[in-house]
PDB file of C-alpha atoms in Angstrom:
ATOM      1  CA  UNK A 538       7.780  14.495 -28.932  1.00 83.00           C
ATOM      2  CA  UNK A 539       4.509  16.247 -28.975  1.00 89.00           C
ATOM      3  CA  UNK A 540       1.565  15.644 -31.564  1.00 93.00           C
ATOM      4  CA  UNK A 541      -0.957  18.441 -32.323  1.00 96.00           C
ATOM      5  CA  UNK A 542      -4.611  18.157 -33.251  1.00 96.00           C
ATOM      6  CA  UNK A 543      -6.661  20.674 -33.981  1.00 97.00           C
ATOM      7  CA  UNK A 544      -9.969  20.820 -34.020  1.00 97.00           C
ATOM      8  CA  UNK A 545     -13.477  23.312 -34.370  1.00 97.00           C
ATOM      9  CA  UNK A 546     -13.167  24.594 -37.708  1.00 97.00           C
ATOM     10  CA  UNK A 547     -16.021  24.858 -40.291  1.00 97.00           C
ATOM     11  CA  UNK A 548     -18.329  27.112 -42.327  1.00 98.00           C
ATOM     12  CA  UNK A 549     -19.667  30.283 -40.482  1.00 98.00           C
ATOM     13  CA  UNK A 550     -21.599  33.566 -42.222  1.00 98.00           C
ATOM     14  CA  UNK A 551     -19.586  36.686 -41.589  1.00 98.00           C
ATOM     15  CA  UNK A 552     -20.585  38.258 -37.426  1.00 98.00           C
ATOM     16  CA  UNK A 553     -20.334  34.522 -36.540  1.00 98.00           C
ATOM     17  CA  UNK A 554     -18.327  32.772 -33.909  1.00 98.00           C
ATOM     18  CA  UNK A 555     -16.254  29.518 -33.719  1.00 98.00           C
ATOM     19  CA  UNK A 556     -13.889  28.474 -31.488  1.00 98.00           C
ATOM     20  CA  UNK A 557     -10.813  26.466 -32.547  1.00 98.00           C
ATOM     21  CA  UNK A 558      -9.145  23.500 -29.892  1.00 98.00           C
ATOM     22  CA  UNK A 559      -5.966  22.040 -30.642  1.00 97.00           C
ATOM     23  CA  UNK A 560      -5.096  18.837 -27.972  1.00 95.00           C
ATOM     24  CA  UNK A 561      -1.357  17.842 -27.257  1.00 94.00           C
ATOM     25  CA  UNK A 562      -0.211  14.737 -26.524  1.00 91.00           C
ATOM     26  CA  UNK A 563       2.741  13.875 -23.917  1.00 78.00           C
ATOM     27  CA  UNK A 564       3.334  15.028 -20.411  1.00 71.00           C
ATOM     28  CA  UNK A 565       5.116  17.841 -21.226  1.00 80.00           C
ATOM     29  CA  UNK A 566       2.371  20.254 -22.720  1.00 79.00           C
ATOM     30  CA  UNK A 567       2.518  22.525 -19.716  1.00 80.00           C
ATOM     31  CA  UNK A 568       6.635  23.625 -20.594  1.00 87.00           C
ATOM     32  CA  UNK A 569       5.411  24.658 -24.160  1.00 93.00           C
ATOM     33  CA  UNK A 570       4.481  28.034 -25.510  1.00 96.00           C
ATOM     34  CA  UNK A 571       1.600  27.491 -27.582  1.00 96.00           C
ATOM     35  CA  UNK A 572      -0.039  29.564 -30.531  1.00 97.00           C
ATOM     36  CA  UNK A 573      -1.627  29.770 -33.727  1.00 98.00           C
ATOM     37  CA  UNK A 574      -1.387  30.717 -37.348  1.00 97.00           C
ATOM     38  CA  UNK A 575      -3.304  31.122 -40.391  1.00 97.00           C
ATOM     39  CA  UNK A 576      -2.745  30.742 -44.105  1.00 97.00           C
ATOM     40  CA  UNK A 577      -4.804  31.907 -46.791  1.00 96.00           C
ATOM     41  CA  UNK A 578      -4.303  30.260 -50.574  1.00 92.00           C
ATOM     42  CA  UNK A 579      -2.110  32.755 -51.882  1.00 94.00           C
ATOM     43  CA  UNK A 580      -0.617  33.935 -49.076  1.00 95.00           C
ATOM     44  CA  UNK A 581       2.271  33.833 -46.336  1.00 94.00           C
ATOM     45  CA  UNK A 582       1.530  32.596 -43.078  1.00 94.00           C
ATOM     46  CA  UNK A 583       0.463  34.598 -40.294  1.00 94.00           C
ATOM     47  CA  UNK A 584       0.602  34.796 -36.842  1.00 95.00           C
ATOM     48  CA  UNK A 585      -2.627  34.921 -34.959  1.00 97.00           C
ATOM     49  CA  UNK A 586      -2.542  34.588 -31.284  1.00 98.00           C
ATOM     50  CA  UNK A 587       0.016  32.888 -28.363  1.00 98.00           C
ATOM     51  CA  UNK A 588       0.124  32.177 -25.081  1.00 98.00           C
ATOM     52  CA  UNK A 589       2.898  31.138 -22.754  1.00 96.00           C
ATOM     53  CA  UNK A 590       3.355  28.527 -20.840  1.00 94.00           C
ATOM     54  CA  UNK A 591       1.718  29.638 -17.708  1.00 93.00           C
ATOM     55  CA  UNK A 592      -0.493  31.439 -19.919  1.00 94.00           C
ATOM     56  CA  UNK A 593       0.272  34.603 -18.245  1.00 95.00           C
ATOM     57  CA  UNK A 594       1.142  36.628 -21.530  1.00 97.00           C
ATOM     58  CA  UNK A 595      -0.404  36.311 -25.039  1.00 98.00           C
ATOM     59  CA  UNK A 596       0.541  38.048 -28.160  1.00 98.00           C
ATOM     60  CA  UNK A 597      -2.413  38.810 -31.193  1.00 98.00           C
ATOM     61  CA  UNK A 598      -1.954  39.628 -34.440  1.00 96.00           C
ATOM     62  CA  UNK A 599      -3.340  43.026 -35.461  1.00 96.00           C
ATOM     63  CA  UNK A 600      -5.826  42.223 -37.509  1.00 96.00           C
ATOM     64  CA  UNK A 601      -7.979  39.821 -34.737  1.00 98.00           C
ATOM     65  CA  UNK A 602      -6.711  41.854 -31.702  1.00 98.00           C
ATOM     66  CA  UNK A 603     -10.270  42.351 -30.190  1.00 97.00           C
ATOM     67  CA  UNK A 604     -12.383  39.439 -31.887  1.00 98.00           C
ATOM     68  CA  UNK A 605     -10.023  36.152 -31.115  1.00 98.00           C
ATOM     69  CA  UNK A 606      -9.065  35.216 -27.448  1.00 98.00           C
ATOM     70  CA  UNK A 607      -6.462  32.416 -26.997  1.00 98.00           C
ATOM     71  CA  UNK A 608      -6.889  30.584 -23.812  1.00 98.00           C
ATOM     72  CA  UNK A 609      -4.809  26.939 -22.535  1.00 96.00           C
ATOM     73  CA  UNK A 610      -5.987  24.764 -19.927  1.00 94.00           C
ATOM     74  CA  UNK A 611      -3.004  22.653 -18.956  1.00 90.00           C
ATOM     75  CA  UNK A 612      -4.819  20.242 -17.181  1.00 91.00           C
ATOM     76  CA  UNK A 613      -6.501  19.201 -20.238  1.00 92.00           C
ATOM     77  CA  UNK A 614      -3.420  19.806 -22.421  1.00 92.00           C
ATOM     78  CA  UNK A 615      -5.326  22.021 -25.050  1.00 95.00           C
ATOM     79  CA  UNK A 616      -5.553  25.293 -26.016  1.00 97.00           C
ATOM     80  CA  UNK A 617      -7.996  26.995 -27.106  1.00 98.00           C
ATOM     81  CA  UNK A 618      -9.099  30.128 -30.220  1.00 98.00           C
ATOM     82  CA  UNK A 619     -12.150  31.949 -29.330  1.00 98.00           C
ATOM     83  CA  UNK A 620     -12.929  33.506 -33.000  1.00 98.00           C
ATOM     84  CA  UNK A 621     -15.828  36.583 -32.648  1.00 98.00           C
ATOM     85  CA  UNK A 622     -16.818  38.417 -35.384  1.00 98.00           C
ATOM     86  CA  UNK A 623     -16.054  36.765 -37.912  1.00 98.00           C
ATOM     87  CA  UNK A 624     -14.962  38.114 -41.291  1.00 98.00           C
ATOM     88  CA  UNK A 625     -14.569  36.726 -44.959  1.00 97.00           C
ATOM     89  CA  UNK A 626     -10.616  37.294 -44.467  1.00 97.00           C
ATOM     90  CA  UNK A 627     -10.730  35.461 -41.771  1.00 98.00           C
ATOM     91  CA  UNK A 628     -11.065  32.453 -43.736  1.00 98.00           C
ATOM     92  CA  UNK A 629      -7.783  30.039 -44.066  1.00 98.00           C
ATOM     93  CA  UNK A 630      -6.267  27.401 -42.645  1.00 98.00           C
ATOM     94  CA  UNK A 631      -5.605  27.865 -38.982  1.00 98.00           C
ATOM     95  CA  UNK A 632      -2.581  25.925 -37.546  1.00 97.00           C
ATOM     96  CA  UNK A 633      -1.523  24.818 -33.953  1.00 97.00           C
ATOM     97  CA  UNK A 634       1.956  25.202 -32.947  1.00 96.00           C
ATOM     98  CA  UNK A 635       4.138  24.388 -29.684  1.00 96.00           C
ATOM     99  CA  UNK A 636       7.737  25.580 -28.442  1.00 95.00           C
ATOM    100  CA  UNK A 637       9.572  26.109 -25.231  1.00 94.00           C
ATOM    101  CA  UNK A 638       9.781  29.909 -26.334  1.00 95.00           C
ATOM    102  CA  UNK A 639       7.052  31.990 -26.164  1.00 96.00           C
ATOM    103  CA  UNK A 640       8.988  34.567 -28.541  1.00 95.00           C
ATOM    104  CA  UNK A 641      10.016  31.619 -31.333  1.00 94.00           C
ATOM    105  CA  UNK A 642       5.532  30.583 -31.113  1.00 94.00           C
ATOM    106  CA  UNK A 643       5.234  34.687 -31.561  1.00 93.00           C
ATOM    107  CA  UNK A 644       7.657  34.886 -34.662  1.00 89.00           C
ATOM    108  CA  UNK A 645       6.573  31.632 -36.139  1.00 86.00           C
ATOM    109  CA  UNK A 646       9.568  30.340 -37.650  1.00 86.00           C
ATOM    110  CA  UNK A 647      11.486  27.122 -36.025  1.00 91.00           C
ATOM    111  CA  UNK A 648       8.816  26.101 -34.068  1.00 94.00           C
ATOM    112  CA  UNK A 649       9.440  22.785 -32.678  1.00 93.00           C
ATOM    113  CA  UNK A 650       5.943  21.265 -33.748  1.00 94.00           C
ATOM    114  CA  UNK A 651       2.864  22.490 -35.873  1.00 96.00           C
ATOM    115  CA  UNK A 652      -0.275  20.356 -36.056  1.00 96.00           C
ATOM    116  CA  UNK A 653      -1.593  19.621 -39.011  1.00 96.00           C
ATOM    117  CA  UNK A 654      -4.499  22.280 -39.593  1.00 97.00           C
ATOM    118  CA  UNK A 655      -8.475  23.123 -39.858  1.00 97.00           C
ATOM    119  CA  UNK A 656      -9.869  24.771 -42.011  1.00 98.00           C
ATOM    120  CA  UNK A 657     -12.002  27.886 -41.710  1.00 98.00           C
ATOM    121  CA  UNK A 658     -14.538  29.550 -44.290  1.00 98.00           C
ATOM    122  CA  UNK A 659     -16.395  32.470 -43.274  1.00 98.00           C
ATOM    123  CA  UNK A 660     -19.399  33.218 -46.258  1.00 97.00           C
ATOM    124  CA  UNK A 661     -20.298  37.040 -46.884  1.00 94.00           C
TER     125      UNK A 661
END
């Protein structure tokens, strides 16, 4: 079993920066893919960023490739969303999520565990 928490969301004017943190619980972080998602009211879910286990290859999402970085630090058992430049549909509810496949944490459907979300407002 692994538990999720994610953490460093907020309000932040449009050009801004925050960077998300999502810590995992149990000894087995390090043999889990990790990424994260988004969901705007309204709208589907969407991948954002992953990172595999060794952290060795990462996927982004088209519309952040060049302003988010995903990072891990197994040691600590988090993982990590650098957000830069920041825009108003950016804003949503960003979600941590954790499988043993790097390609199921890409696609973003049966992923073994999702946290439970933080929200993110960027202002115009």
């Amino acid at each position: 079993q692994v538990q999720l928490v994610e953490s460093g969301g907020g309000l932040v004017q449009a050009g801004g920066s925050l960077r998300l943190s999502c810590a995992a619980s149990g000894r087995t972080y390090s043999t889990y893919a990790m990424g994260w998602f988004r969901q705007a009211p309204g709208k589907e879910r969407e991948p954002v960023a992953a990172i595999s286990r060794s952290g060795g290859d990462t996927y982004y999402g088209d519309s952040v490739k060049g302003r988010f970085t995903i990072s891990r630090d197994n040691a600590k058992n988090t993982v990590y969303l650098q957000m830069n430049s920041l825009k108003p549909e950016d804003t949503a509810v960003y979600y941590c999520a954790a499988d043993r496949q790097f390609r199921t944490v890409v696609a973003g459907t049966n992923v073994d565990y999702w946290g439970q979300g933080t929200q993110v407002t960027v202002s115009s």
